[in-house]
Coordinates of N, CA and C and ligand atoms in Angstrom, one line a residue:
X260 N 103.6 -100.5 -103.2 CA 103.5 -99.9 -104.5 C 102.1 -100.1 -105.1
X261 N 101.7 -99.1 -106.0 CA 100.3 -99.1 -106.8 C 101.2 -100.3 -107.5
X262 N 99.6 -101.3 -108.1 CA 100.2 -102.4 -108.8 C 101.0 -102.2 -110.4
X263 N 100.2 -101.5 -110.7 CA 100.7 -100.9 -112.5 C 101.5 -100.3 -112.0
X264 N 102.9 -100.2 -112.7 CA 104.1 -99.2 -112.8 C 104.2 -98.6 -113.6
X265 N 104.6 -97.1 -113.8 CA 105.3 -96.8 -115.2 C 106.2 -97.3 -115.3
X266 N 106.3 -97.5 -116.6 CA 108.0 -97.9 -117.1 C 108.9 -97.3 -116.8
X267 N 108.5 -95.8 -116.7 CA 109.8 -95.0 -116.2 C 110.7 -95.1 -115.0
X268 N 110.1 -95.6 -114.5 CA 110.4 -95.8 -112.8 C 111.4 -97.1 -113.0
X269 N 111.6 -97.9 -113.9 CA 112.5 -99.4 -114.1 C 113.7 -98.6 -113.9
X270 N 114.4 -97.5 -114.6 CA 115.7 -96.8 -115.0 C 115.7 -95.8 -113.5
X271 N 114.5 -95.0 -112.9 CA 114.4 -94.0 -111.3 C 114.9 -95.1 -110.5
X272 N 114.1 -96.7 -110.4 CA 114.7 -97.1 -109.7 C 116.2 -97.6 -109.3
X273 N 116.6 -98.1 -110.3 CA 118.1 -98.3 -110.7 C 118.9 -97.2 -110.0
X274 N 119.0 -96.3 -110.1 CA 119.2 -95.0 -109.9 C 119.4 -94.4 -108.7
X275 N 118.5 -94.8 -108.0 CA 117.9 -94.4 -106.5 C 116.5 -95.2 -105.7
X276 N 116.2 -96.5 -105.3 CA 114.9 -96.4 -104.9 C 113.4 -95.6 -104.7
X277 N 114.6 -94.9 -103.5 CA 113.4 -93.9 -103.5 C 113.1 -92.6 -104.2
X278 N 113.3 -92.7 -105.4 CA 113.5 -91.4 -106.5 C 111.9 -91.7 -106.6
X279 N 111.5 -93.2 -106.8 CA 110.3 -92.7 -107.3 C 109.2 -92.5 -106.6
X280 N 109.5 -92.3 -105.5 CA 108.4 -91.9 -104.7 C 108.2 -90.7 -105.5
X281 N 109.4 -89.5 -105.1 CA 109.2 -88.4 -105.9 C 109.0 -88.4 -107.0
X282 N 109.4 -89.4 -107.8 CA 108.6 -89.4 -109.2 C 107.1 -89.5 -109.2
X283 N 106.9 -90.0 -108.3 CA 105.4 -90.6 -108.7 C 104.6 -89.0 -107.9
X284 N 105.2 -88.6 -107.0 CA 104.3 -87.4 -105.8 C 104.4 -86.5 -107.0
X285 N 105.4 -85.8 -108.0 CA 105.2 -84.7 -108.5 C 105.2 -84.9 -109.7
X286 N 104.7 -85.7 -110.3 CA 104.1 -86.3 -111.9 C 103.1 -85.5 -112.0
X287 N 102.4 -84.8 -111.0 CA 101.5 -83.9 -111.3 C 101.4 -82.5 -111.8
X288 N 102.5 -82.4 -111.2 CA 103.2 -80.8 -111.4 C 103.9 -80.4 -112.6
X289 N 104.0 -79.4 -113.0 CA 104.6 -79.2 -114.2 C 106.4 -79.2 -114.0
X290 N 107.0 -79.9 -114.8 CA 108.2 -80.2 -115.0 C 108.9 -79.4 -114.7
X291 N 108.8 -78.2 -115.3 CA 110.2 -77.2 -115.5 C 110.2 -77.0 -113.9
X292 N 109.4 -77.2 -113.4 CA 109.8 -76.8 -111.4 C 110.3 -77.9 -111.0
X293 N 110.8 -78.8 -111.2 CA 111.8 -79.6 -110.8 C 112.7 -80.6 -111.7
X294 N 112.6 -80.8 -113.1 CA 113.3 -81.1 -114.2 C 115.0 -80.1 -114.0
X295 N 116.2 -80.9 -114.0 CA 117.3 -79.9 -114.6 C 117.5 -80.3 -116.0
X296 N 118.6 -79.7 -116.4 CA 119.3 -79.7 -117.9 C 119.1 -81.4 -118.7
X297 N 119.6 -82.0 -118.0 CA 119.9 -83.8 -118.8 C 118.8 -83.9 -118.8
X298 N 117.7 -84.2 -117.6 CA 116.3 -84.6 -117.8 C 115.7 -83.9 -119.0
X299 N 115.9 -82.5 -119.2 CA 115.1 -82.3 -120.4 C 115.3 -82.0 -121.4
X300 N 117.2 -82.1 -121.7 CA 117.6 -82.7 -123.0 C 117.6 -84.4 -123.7
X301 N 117.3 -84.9 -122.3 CA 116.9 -86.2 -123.2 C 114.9 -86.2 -123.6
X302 N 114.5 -85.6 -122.7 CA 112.8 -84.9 -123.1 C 113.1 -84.6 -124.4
X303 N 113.8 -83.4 -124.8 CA 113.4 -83.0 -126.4 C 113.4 -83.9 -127.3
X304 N 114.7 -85.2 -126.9 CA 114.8 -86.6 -127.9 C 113.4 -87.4 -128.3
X305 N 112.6 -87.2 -127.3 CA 111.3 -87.7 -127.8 C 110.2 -86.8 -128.3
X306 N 110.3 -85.5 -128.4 CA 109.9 -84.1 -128.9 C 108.7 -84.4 -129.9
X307 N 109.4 -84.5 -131.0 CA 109.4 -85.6 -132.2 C 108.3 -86.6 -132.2
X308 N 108.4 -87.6 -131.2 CA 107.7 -88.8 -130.8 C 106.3 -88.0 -130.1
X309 N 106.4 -87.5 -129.1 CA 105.5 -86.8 -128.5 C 104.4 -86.1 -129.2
X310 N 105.2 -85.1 -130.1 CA 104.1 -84.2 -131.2 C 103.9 -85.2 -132.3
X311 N 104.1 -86.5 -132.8 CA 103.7 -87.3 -133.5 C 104.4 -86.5 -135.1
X312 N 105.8 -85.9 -134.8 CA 106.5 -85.1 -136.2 C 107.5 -86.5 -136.5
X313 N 107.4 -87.5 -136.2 CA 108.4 -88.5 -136.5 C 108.3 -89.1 -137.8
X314 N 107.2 -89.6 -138.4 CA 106.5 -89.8 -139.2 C 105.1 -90.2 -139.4
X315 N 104.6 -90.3 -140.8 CA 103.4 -90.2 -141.2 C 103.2 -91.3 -141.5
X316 N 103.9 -92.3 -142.0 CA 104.2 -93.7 -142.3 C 103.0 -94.5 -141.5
X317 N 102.5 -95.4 -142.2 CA 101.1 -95.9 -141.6 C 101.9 -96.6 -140.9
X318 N 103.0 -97.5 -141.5 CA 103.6 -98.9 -140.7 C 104.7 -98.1 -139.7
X319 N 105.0 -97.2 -139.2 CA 105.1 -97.0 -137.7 C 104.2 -96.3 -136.8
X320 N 104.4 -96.9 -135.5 CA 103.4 -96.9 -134.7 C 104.5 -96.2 -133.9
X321 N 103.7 -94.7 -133.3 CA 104.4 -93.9 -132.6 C 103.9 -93.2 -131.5
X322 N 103.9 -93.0 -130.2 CA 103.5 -92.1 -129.4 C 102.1 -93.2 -129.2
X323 N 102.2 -94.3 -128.9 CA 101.9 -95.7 -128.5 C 101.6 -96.0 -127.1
X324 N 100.4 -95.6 -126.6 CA 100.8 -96.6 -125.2 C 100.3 -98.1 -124.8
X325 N 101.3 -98.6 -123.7 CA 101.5 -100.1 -124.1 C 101.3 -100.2 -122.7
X326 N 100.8 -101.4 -122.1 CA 100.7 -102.1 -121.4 C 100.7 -104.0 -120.9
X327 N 101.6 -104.1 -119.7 CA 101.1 -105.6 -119.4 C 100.7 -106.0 -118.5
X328 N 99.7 -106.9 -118.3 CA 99.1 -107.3 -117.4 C 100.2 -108.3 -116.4
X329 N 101.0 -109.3 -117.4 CA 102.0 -109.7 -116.6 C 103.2 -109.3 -115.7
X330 N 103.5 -108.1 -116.4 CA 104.9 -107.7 -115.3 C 103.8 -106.0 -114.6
X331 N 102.6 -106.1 -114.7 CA 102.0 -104.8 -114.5 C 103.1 -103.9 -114.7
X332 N 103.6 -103.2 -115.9 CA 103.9 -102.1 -115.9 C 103.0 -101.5 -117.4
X333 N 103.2 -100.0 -117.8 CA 102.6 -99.0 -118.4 C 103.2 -98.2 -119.2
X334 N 103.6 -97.5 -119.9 CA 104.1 -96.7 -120.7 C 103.7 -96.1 -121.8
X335 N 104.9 -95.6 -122.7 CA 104.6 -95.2 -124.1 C 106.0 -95.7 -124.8
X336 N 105.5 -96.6 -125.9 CA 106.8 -97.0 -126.7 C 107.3 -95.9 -127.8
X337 N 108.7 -95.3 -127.7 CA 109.3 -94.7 -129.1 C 109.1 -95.0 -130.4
X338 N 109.3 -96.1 -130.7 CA 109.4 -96.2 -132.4 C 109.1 -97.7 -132.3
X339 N 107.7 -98.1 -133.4 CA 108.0 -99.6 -133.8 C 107.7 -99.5 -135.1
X340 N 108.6 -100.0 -136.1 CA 108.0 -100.4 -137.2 C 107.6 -101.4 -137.5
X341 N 106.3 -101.5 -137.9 CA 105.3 -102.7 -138.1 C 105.7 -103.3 -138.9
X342 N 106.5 -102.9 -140.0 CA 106.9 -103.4 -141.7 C 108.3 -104.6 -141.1
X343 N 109.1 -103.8 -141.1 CA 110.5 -104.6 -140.2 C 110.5 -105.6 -138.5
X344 N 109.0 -105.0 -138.2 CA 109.3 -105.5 -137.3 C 110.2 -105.4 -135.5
X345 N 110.8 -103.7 -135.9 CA 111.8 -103.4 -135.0 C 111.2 -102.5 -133.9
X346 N 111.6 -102.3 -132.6 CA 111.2 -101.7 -131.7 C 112.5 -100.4 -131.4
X347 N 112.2 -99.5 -131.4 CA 113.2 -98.7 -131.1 C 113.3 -97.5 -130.0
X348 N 114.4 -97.6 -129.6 CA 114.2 -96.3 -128.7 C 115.2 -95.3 -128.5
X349 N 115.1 -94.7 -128.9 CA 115.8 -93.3 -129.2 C 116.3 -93.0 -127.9
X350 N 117.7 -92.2 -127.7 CA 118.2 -91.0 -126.8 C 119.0 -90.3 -127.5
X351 N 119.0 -89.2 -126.7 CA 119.6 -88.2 -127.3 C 121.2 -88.6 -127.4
X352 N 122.0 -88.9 -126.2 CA 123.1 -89.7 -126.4 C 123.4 -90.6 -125.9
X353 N 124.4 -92.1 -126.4 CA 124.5 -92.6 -125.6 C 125.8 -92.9 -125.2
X354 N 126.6 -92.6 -124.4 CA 128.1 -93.0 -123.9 C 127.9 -94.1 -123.6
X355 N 126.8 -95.1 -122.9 CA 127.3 -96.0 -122.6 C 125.8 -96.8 -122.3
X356 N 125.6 -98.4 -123.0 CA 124.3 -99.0 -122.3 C 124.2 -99.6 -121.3
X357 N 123.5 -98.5 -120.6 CA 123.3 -98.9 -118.9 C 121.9 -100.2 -119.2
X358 N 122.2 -101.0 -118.0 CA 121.2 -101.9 -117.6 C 119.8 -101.5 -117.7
X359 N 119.6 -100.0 -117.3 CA 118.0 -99.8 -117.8 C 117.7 -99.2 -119.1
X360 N 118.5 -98.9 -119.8 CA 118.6 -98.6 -121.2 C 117.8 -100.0 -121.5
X361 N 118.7 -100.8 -121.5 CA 117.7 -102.5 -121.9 C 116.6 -102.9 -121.3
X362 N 116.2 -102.2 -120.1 CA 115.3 -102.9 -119.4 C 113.7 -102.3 -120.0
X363 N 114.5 -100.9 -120.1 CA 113.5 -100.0 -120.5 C 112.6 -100.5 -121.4
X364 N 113.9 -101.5 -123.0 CA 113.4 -101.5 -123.7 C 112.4 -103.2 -123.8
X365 N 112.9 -103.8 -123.0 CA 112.4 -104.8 -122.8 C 110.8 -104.9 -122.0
X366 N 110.7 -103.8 -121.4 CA 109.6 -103.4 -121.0 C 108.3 -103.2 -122.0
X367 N 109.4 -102.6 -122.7 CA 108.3 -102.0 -124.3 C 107.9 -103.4 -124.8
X368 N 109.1 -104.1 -125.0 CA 109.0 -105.3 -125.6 C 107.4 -106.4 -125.3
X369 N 108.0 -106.2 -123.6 CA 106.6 -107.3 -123.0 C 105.6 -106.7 -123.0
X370 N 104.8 -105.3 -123.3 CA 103.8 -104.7 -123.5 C 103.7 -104.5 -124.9
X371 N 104.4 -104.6 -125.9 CA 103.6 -105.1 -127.2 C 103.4 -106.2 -127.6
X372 N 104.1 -107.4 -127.1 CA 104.0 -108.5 -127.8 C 102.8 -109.3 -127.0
X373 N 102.4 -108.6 -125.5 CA 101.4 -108.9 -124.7 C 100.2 -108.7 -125.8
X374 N 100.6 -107.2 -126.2 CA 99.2 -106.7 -126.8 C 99.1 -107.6 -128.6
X375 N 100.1 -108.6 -128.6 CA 100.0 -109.2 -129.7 C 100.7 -108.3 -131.5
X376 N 101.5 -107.5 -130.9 CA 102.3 -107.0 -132.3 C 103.5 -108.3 -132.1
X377 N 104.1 -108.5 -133.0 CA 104.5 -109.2 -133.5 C 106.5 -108.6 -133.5
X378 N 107.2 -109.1 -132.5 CA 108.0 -107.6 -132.3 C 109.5 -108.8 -132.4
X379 N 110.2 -108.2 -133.5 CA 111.7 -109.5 -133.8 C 112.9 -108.8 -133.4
X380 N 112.8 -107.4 -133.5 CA 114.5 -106.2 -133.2 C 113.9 -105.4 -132.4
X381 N 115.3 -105.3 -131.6 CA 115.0 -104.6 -130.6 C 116.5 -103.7 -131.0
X382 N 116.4 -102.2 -130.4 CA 117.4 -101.1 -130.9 C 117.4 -100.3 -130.4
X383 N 118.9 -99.6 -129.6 CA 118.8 -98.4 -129.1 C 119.3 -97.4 -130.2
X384 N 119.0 -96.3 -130.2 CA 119.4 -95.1 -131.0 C 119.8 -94.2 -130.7
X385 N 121.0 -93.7 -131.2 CA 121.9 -92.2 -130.3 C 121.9 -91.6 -131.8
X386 N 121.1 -90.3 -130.8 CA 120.5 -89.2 -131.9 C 121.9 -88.2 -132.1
X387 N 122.6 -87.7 -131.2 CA 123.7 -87.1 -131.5 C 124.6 -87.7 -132.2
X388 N 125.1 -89.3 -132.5 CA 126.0 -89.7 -133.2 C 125.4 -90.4 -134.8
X389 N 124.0 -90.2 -134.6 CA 123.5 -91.3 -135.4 C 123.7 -92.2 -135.9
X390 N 123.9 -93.4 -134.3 CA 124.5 -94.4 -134.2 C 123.5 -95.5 -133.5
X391 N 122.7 -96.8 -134.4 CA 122.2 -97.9 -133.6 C 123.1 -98.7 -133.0
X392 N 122.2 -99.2 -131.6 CA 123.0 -100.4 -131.4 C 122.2 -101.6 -131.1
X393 N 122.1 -102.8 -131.5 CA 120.8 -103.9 -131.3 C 121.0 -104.2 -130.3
X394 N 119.8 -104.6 -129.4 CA 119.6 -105.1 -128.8 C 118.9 -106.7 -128.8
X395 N 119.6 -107.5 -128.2 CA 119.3 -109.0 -128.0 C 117.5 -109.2 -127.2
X396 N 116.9 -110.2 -127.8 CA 115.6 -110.4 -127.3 C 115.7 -110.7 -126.3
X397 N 115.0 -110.6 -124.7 CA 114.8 -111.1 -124.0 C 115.1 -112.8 -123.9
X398 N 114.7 -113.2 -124.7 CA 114.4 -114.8 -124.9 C 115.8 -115.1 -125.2
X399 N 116.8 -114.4 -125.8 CA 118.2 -114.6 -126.1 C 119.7 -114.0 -124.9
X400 N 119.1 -113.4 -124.0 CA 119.8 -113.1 -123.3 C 119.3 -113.1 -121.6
X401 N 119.5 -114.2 -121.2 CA 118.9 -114.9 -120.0 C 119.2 -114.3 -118.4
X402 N 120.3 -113.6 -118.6 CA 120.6 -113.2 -117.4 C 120.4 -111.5 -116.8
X403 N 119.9 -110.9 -118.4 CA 119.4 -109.9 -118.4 C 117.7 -109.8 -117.9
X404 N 117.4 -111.3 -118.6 CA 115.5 -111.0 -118.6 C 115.3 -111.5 -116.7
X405 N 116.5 -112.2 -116.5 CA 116.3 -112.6 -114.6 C 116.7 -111.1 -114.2
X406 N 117.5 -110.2 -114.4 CA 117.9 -109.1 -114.0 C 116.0 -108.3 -114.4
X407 N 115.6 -108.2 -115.2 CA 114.5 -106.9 -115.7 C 113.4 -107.9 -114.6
X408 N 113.3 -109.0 -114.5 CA 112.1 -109.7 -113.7 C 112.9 -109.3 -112.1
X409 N 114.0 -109.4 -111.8 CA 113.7 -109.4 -109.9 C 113.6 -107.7 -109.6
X410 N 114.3 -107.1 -111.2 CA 114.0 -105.3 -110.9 C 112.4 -105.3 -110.8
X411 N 111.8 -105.3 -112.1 CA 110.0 -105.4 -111.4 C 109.4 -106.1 -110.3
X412 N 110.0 -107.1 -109.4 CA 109.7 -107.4 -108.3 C 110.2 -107.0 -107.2
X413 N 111.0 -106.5 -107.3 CA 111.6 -105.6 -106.3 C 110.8 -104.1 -105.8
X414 N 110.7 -103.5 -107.5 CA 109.7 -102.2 -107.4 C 108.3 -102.4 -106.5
X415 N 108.0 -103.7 -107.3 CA 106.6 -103.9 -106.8 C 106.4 -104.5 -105.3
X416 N 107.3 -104.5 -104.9 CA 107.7 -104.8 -103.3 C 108.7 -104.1 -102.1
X417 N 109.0 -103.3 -103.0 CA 109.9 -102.1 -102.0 C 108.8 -100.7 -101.2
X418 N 109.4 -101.1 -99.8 CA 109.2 -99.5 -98.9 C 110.2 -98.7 -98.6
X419 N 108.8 -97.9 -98.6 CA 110.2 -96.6 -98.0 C 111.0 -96.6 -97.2
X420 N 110.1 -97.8 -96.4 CA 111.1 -97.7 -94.9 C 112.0 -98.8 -94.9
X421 N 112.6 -99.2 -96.1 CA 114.3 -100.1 -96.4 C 114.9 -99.4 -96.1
X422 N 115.8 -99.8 -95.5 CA 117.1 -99.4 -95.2 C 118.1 -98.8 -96.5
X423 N 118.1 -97.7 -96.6 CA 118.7 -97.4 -98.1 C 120.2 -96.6 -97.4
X424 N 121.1 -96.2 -98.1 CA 122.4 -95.6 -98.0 C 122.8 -94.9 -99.4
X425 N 122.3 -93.6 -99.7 CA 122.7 -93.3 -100.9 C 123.8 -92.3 -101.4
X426 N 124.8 -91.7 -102.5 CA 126.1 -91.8 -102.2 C 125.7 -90.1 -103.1
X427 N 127.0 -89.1 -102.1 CA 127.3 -88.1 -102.2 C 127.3 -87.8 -103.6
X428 N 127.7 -88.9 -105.0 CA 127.5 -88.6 -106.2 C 126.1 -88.2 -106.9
X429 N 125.4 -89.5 -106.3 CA 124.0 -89.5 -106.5 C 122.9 -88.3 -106.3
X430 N 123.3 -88.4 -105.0 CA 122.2 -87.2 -104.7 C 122.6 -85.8 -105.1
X431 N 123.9 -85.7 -105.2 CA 124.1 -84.2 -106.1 C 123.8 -84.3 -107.6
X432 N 123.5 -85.4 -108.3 CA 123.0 -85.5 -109.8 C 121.4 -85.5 -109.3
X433 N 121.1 -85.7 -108.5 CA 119.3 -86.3 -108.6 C 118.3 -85.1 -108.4
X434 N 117.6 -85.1 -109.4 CA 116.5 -84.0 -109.1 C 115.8 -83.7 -108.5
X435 N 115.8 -84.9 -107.5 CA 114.8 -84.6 -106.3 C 115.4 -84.5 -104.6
X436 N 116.7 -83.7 -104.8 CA 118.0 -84.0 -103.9 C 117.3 -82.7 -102.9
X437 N 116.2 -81.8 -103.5 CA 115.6 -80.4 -102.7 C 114.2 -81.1 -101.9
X438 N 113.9 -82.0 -102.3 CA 112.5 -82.9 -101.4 C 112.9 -83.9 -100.6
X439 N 114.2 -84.3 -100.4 CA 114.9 -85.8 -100.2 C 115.0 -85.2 -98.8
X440 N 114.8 -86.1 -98.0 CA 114.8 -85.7 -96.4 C 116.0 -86.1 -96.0
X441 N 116.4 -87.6 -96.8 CA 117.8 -88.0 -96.8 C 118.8 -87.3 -97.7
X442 N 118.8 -87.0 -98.6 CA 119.9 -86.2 -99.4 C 120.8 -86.1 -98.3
X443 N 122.2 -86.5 -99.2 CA 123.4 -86.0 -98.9 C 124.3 -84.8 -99.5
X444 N 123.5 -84.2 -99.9 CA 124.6 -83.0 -100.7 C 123.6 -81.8 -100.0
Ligands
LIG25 S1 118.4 -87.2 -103.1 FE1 119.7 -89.0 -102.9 S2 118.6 -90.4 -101.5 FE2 117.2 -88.8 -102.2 S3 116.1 -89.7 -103.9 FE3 117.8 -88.5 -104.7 S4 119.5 -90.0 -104.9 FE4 118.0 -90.9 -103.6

């Protein structure tokens, strides 16, 4: 693996390993040629964040990119308010918080507090129910922050050529199930 990661690839990999190969090969390309429906209804959730229509408010910091030298990974964080203090990250819905929902945000977490903001809440947000849910600091939840460190060393140490086995569910949800030489569906 390139040393810097996107963040995005914390939740691809979870997912599928080798998803991000293809994530990473057609990041060049324009989306709609291989994005379906969920990928780009959770896209419009950050719409908002993207066109910088979230707010005007000096004390949030939006459409942000963050970086750490420590866990080398890269991104762009959703929502922080500098006033409160809170990190947030929006989806469009949430039924349920998956492992990389947290990871994701913990990612944000160690790229701003690297960059020296000053970061105390952590929050996921479901925009369809308009419903928060906190998230616990890294520093308070120990078996999650060993879980988000062996996922970034894993990324940063996995080949293609692992032995992978991936399941009839998966690859008929995955968007890259038409490039996948393995695909099972
Ligand atoms: S098609 Fe299946 S094996 Fe290939 S990247 Fe997607 S989930 Fe993984």
């Amino acid at each position: 693996m390139e040393d810097y990661i996107p963040i995005s690839y914390l939740n691809d990999f979870i997912f599928c390993p080798r998803s991000i190969y293809f994530h990473g090969l057609y990041s060049c390309f324009d989306k709609s040629m291989y994005s379906q429906a969920p990928q780009l209804r959770g896209e419009s959730a950050h719409k908002s964040i993207d066109t910088k229509t979230y707010s005007d408010k000096k004390d949030i910091l939006q459409d942000f990119e963050v970086y750490s030298d420590k866990y080398k990974l890269f991104g762009k964080i959703d929502i922080f308010d500098l006033k409160s203090k809170k990190l947030i990250e929006r989806k469009r819905e949430i039924k349920h918080i998956y492992d990389g929902y947290i990871f994701q945000i913990y990612a944000h977490y160690f790229c701003l507090t690297e960059m020296d903001f000053d970061v105390k809440y952590l929050a996921l947000y479901d925009l369809i129910h308009n419903k928060t849910y906190p998230v616990l600091l890294p520093s308070k939840n120990k078996i999650m922050l060993e879980k988000f460190e062996k996922l970034v060393d894993d990324i940063q140490n996995y080949s293609l050529q692992a032995n992978f086995t991936s399941t009839q569910e998966k690859c008929e949800n995955c968007i890259y199930s038409n490039l996948c030489d393995i695909s099972i569906c």
